[in-house]
Amino acid sequence: DGDVAEALLYVSYNWNNPALGDFTSWNITFNDVAIAPIASYKDQGNLGKYGNRAYGLVVYNVTDLVVNGNNTLSIYKPSGSVAIYPASLLVLTNESSLVAKTVYILEEVDLLSTDYNKNLPTGFNTTFDVIDGNATFIAFAASAEANEGNLIINGETFSNVWNGTSQSVEMYAVDVDAGVIDVYFESTGKTILALHQMVIVENQII
């Protein structure tokens, strides 16, 4: 419930073949209206015969198009150009409530794999500095199968948090202490795609 303040659509992809085009060649519509990205992020394997294959995250603002109920996303792309993961839609609303919510968003994509790094530790760090309140940390990952990744938050390890498939996008949420939140996304297996992260802080309105 409440008026939509902002709606962001996240589409991630893998194994992009640059010879056949990238996300700029997609014909993409949201609720039958053509949309264009507001941001994009890319990482590459850089190893072996597939070193030029890109992995990415594309962000669209669909604030003026999202509706209450079912929303439809359609993507048409050149055959063989890229594999697309299921999209995620983030909707922020203005609500009449005694609880105020502040949302921090990090948009990122990072291809991680211990296989390609000869079983050396691999991962990436992010840091959020958030206001006091009841805080929830949320992370998204694609191709996030069991035993492929941990999240280490302010020194506490959350082990094997993913349970998806090579074709899914997974979300993991956990309550955290507000303030400085240091996160290490650790790869513990074969290829996993670390995506956007969020912190939602709730405060009671006096």
Short mmCIF file of the C-alpha atoms (twelve columns), coordinates in Angstrom:
data_MODEL
# 
_entry.id   MODEL 
# 
loop_
_atom_site.group_PDB 
_atom_site.id 
_atom_site.type_symbol 
_atom_site.label_atom_id 
_atom_site.label_alt_id 
_atom_site.label_comp_id 
_atom_site.label_asym_id 
_atom_site.label_seq_id 
_atom_site.Cartn_x 
_atom_site.Cartn_y 
_atom_site.Cartn_z 
_atom_site.pdbx_PDB_model_num 
ATOM 1   C CA . ASP A 1   0.000  0.000   0.000   1 
ATOM 2   C CA . GLY A 2   1.006  3.672   -0.394  1 
ATOM 3   C CA . ASP A 3   2.136  5.846   -3.292  1 
ATOM 4   C CA . VAL A 4   5.120  4.634   -5.287  1 
ATOM 5   C CA . ALA A 5   8.182  6.751   -4.546  1 
ATOM 6   C CA . GLU A 6   10.546 4.808   -6.787  1 
ATOM 7   C CA . ALA A 7   10.535 1.501   -8.639  1 
ATOM 8   C CA . LEU A 8   13.795 -0.011  -9.862  1 
ATOM 9   C CA . LEU A 9   14.100 -3.034  -12.125 1 
ATOM 10  C CA . TYR A 10  17.315 -5.094  -12.013 1 
ATOM 11  C CA . VAL A 11  18.204 -7.443  -14.891 1 
ATOM 12  C CA . SER A 12  21.396 -9.522  -14.716 1 
ATOM 13  C CA . TYR A 13  23.023 -11.575 -17.449 1 
ATOM 14  C CA . ASN A 14  25.981 -13.890 -18.138 1 
ATOM 15  C CA . TRP A 15  28.196 -15.251 -20.911 1 
ATOM 16  C CA . ASN A 16  27.582 -12.253 -23.128 1 
ATOM 17  C CA . ASN A 17  29.024 -12.751 -26.621 1 
ATOM 18  C CA . PRO A 18  30.134 -9.259  -27.657 1 
ATOM 19  C CA . ALA A 19  30.129 -10.217 -31.326 1 
ATOM 20  C CA . LEU A 20  26.345 -10.646 -31.141 1 
ATOM 21  C CA . GLY A 21  25.561 -7.528  -29.116 1 
ATOM 22  C CA . ASP A 22  25.016 -6.763  -25.435 1 
ATOM 23  C CA . PHE A 23  22.138 -5.326  -23.391 1 
ATOM 24  C CA . THR A 24  22.051 -2.247  -25.637 1 
ATOM 25  C CA . SER A 25  20.691 -4.505  -28.384 1 
ATOM 26  C CA . TRP A 26  17.777 -5.745  -26.294 1 
ATOM 27  C CA . ASN A 27  14.204 -4.763  -27.102 1 
ATOM 28  C CA . ILE A 28  12.840 -4.530  -23.555 1 
ATOM 29  C CA . THR A 29  9.389  -3.435  -22.386 1 
ATOM 30  C CA . PHE A 30  7.795  -3.089  -18.970 1 
ATOM 31  C CA . ASN A 31  4.006  -3.212  -18.984 1 
ATOM 32  C CA . ASP A 32  4.184  -2.876  -22.784 1 
ATOM 33  C CA . VAL A 33  6.230  0.347   -22.683 1 
ATOM 34  C CA . ALA A 34  9.781  0.424   -24.049 1 
ATOM 35  C CA . ILE A 35  12.356 1.226   -21.357 1 
ATOM 36  C CA . ALA A 36  16.013 2.262   -21.385 1 
ATOM 37  C CA . PRO A 37  18.636 1.625   -18.698 1 
ATOM 38  C CA . ILE A 38  19.672 4.289   -16.211 1 
ATOM 39  C CA . ALA A 39  22.834 2.408   -15.194 1 
ATOM 40  C CA . SER A 40  24.806 -0.730  -16.042 1 
ATOM 41  C CA . TYR A 41  27.684 -2.656  -14.469 1 
ATOM 42  C CA . LYS A 42  29.938 -5.306  -16.019 1 
ATOM 43  C CA . ASP A 43  32.545 -7.868  -14.982 1 
ATOM 44  C CA . GLN A 44  34.503 -10.399 -17.070 1 
ATOM 45  C CA . GLY A 45  36.089 -13.774 -16.484 1 
ATOM 46  C CA . ASN A 46  39.344 -12.723 -18.233 1 
ATOM 47  C CA . LEU A 47  40.551 -16.333 -18.364 1 
ATOM 48  C CA . GLY A 48  40.932 -18.851 -21.172 1 
ATOM 49  C CA . LYS A 49  38.885 -18.973 -24.351 1 
ATOM 50  C CA . TYR A 50  35.897 -17.367 -22.603 1 
ATOM 51  C CA . GLY A 51  37.885 -14.434 -21.219 1 
ATOM 52  C CA . ASN A 52  36.000 -11.902 -23.337 1 
ATOM 53  C CA . ARG A 53  32.588 -13.020 -22.038 1 
ATOM 54  C CA . ALA A 54  30.919 -10.366 -19.906 1 
ATOM 55  C CA . TYR A 55  28.634 -10.701 -16.900 1 
ATOM 56  C CA . GLY A 56  26.482 -7.736  -15.987 1 
ATOM 57  C CA . LEU A 57  23.694 -5.962  -14.165 1 
ATOM 58  C CA . VAL A 58  21.384 -3.456  -15.860 1 
ATOM 59  C CA . VAL A 59  19.157 -1.047  -13.931 1 
ATOM 60  C CA . TYR A 60  15.901 0.494   -15.158 1 
ATOM 61  C CA . ASN A 61  13.704 3.110   -13.490 1 
ATOM 62  C CA . VAL A 62  10.066 2.035   -13.924 1 
ATOM 63  C CA . THR A 63  8.540  4.331   -11.320 1 
ATOM 64  C CA . ASP A 64  5.977  5.760   -13.736 1 
ATOM 65  C CA . LEU A 65  5.058  2.355   -15.152 1 
ATOM 66  C CA . VAL A 66  4.679  -0.003  -12.183 1 
ATOM 67  C CA . VAL A 67  1.126  -0.943  -11.163 1 
ATOM 68  C CA . ASN A 68  -0.468 -2.555  -8.129  1 
ATOM 69  C CA . GLY A 69  -0.843 -6.219  -9.040  1 
ATOM 70  C CA . ASN A 70  0.747  -8.048  -11.961 1 
ATOM 71  C CA . ASN A 71  3.498  -6.332  -13.928 1 
ATOM 72  C CA . THR A 72  4.881  -7.684  -17.211 1 
ATOM 73  C CA . LEU A 73  8.495  -7.628  -18.386 1 
ATOM 74  C CA . SER A 74  9.355  -8.668  -21.951 1 
ATOM 75  C CA . ILE A 75  12.876 -8.963  -23.361 1 
ATOM 76  C CA . TYR A 76  13.783 -9.776  -26.967 1 
ATOM 77  C CA . LYS A 77  17.459 -10.239 -27.778 1 
ATOM 78  C CA . PRO A 78  19.687 -11.571 -30.567 1 
ATOM 79  C CA . SER A 79  19.859 -15.361 -30.469 1 
ATOM 80  C CA . GLY A 80  22.980 -16.635 -28.748 1 
ATOM 81  C CA . SER A 81  24.080 -13.204 -27.570 1 
ATOM 82  C CA . VAL A 82  23.592 -13.507 -23.827 1 
ATOM 83  C CA . ALA A 83  21.845 -15.539 -21.115 1 
ATOM 84  C CA . ILE A 84  19.508 -13.542 -18.881 1 
ATOM 85  C CA . TYR A 85  18.706 -14.331 -15.250 1 
ATOM 86  C CA . PRO A 86  15.261 -13.666 -13.713 1 
ATOM 87  C CA . ALA A 87  14.776 -9.964  -12.975 1 
ATOM 88  C CA . SER A 88  14.113 -8.405  -9.571  1 
ATOM 89  C CA . LEU A 89  11.817 -5.424  -8.965  1 
ATOM 90  C CA . LEU A 90  12.327 -3.077  -6.024  1 
ATOM 91  C CA . VAL A 91  9.376  -0.820  -5.187  1 
ATOM 92  C CA . LEU A 92  9.715  1.949   -2.584  1 
ATOM 93  C CA . THR A 93  6.469  3.492   -1.348  1 
ATOM 94  C CA . ASN A 94  5.407  6.481   0.702   1 
ATOM 95  C CA . GLU A 95  3.236  5.107   3.487   1 
ATOM 96  C CA . SER A 96  1.137  6.653   6.231   1 
ATOM 97  C CA . SER A 97  2.847  4.893   9.101   1 
ATOM 98  C CA . LEU A 98  4.449  5.496   12.471  1 
ATOM 99  C CA . VAL A 99  7.563  3.726   11.166  1 
ATOM 100 C CA . ALA A 100 10.046 5.553   8.941   1 
ATOM 101 C CA . LYS A 101 12.198 3.457   6.603   1 
ATOM 102 C CA . THR A 102 15.537 4.513   5.142   1 
ATOM 103 C CA . VAL A 103 16.893 2.385   2.293   1 
ATOM 104 C CA . TYR A 104 20.549 2.175   1.262   1 
ATOM 105 C CA . ILE A 105 21.285 0.514   -2.099  1 
ATOM 106 C CA . LEU A 106 24.580 -0.626  -3.590  1 
ATOM 107 C CA . GLU A 107 24.373 -1.526  -7.278  1 
ATOM 108 C CA . GLU A 108 27.169 -3.900  -8.255  1 
ATOM 109 C CA . VAL A 109 28.087 -7.022  -10.185 1 
ATOM 110 C CA . ASP A 110 31.107 -9.190  -9.475  1 
ATOM 111 C CA . LEU A 111 31.892 -12.583 -10.984 1 
ATOM 112 C CA . LEU A 112 33.448 -14.804 -8.305  1 
ATOM 113 C CA . SER A 113 34.864 -18.314 -8.512  1 
ATOM 114 C CA . THR A 114 37.405 -20.300 -6.531  1 
ATOM 115 C CA . ASP A 115 37.753 -22.665 -9.503  1 
ATOM 116 C CA . TYR A 116 39.122 -19.935 -11.769 1 
ATOM 117 C CA . ASN A 117 41.326 -18.576 -8.976  1 
ATOM 118 C CA . LYS A 118 43.018 -21.924 -8.270  1 
ATOM 119 C CA . ASN A 119 41.099 -22.291 -5.005  1 
ATOM 120 C CA . LEU A 120 42.496 -19.079 -3.556  1 
ATOM 121 C CA . PRO A 121 40.174 -16.952 -1.378  1 
ATOM 122 C CA . THR A 122 37.958 -14.791 -3.582  1 
ATOM 123 C CA . GLY A 123 35.263 -12.257 -2.813  1 
ATOM 124 C CA . PHE A 124 34.603 -8.559  -2.460  1 
ATOM 125 C CA . ASN A 125 33.980 -6.055  0.330   1 
ATOM 126 C CA . THR A 126 31.267 -3.447  0.731   1 
ATOM 127 C CA . THR A 127 30.582 -1.055  3.580   1 
ATOM 128 C CA . PHE A 128 27.364 0.700   4.594   1 
ATOM 129 C CA . ASP A 129 27.318 3.509   7.160   1 
ATOM 130 C CA . VAL A 130 23.677 3.680   8.230   1 
ATOM 131 C CA . ILE A 131 21.610 5.595   10.764  1 
ATOM 132 C CA . ASP A 132 20.579 3.990   14.043  1 
ATOM 133 C CA . GLY A 133 17.464 1.823   13.988  1 
ATOM 134 C CA . ASN A 134 16.319 -1.698  13.253  1 
ATOM 135 C CA . ALA A 135 18.453 -2.683  10.277  1 
ATOM 136 C CA . THR A 136 18.086 -5.508  7.754   1 
ATOM 137 C CA . PHE A 137 20.809 -6.385  5.252   1 
ATOM 138 C CA . ILE A 138 19.765 -7.905  1.912   1 
ATOM 139 C CA . ALA A 139 22.019 -9.395  -0.771  1 
ATOM 140 C CA . PHE A 140 21.199 -10.724 -4.235  1 
ATOM 141 C CA . ALA A 141 23.194 -13.284 -6.212  1 
ATOM 142 C CA . ALA A 142 22.749 -15.104 -9.521  1 
ATOM 143 C CA . SER A 143 23.808 -18.677 -10.254 1 
ATOM 144 C CA . ALA A 144 23.969 -19.047 -6.469  1 
ATOM 145 C CA . GLU A 145 23.870 -22.765 -5.772  1 
ATOM 146 C CA . ALA A 146 24.361 -24.548 -2.464  1 
ATOM 147 C CA . ASN A 147 27.890 -24.489 -1.004  1 
ATOM 148 C CA . GLU A 148 28.982 -21.660 -3.285  1 
ATOM 149 C CA . GLY A 149 29.092 -18.680 -0.979  1 
ATOM 150 C CA . ASN A 150 29.208 -17.160 2.490   1 
ATOM 151 C CA . LEU A 151 28.443 -13.680 3.767   1 
ATOM 152 C CA . ILE A 152 30.702 -12.294 6.482   1 
ATOM 153 C CA . ILE A 153 29.033 -9.314  8.161   1 
ATOM 154 C CA . ASN A 154 31.005 -7.372  10.764  1 
ATOM 155 C CA . GLY A 155 33.119 -10.460 11.398  1 
ATOM 156 C CA . GLU A 156 30.191 -12.895 11.756  1 
ATOM 157 C CA . THR A 157 30.050 -15.636 9.129   1 
ATOM 158 C CA . PHE A 158 26.735 -16.700 7.615   1 
ATOM 159 C CA . SER A 159 27.665 -19.946 5.872   1 
ATOM 160 C CA . ASN A 160 26.195 -21.434 2.700   1 
ATOM 161 C CA . VAL A 161 23.389 -18.904 2.471   1 
ATOM 162 C CA . TRP A 162 22.454 -19.727 -1.130  1 
ATOM 163 C CA . ASN A 163 20.288 -22.582 -2.360  1 
ATOM 164 C CA . GLY A 164 19.447 -21.682 -5.944  1 
ATOM 165 C CA . THR A 165 20.379 -23.037 -9.372  1 
ATOM 166 C CA . SER A 166 22.710 -21.981 -12.165 1 
ATOM 167 C CA . GLN A 167 19.734 -20.172 -13.711 1 
ATOM 168 C CA . SER A 168 18.193 -18.417 -10.695 1 
ATOM 169 C CA . VAL A 169 18.567 -15.164 -8.773  1 
ATOM 170 C CA . GLU A 170 18.528 -15.584 -4.997  1 
ATOM 171 C CA . MET A 171 17.950 -13.117 -2.150  1 
ATOM 172 C CA . TYR A 172 19.302 -13.433 1.388   1 
ATOM 173 C CA . ALA A 173 18.169 -11.186 4.262   1 
ATOM 174 C CA . VAL A 174 19.426 -10.969 7.841   1 
ATOM 175 C CA . ASP A 175 18.956 -8.536  10.730  1 
ATOM 176 C CA . VAL A 176 22.117 -6.568  11.517  1 
ATOM 177 C CA . ASP A 177 23.267 -3.869  13.937  1 
ATOM 178 C CA . ALA A 178 22.977 -0.325  12.597  1 
ATOM 179 C CA . GLY A 179 26.046 1.862   12.201  1 
ATOM 180 C CA . VAL A 180 29.008 0.791   10.082  1 
ATOM 181 C CA . ILE A 181 28.154 -2.496  8.363   1 
ATOM 182 C CA . ASP A 182 31.111 -4.223  6.731   1 
ATOM 183 C CA . VAL A 183 30.206 -7.041  4.338   1 
ATOM 184 C CA . TYR A 184 32.464 -9.579  2.643   1 
ATOM 185 C CA . PHE A 185 30.807 -11.657 -0.084  1 
ATOM 186 C CA . GLU A 186 32.908 -14.812 -0.128  1 
ATOM 187 C CA . SER A 187 32.932 -17.314 -2.979  1 
ATOM 188 C CA . THR A 188 33.470 -20.894 -1.812  1 
ATOM 189 C CA . GLY A 189 32.800 -22.862 -5.008  1 
ATOM 190 C CA . LYS A 190 32.342 -22.514 -8.731  1 
ATOM 191 C CA . THR A 191 31.014 -19.445 -10.513 1 
ATOM 192 C CA . ILE A 192 28.633 -17.185 -8.604  1 
ATOM 193 C CA . LEU A 193 27.515 -13.685 -9.580  1 
ATOM 194 C CA . ALA A 194 27.317 -11.230 -6.690  1 
ATOM 195 C CA . LEU A 195 24.704 -8.563  -7.399  1 
ATOM 196 C CA . HIS A 196 23.056 -5.579  -5.698  1 
ATOM 197 C CA . GLN A 197 22.889 -5.203  -1.917  1 
ATOM 198 C CA . MET A 198 20.599 -3.201  0.359   1 
ATOM 199 C CA . VAL A 199 20.181 -2.124  3.961   1 
ATOM 200 C CA . ILE A 200 16.714 -1.157  5.224   1 
ATOM 201 C CA . VAL A 201 16.580 0.762   8.518   1 
ATOM 202 C CA . GLU A 202 13.316 1.229   10.432  1 
ATOM 203 C CA . ASN A 203 12.742 3.957   13.015  1 
ATOM 204 C CA . GLN A 204 9.685  4.657   15.113  1 
ATOM 205 C CA . ILE A 205 8.279  8.133   14.453  1 
ATOM 206 C CA . ILE A 206 7.678  10.062  17.692  1 
# 
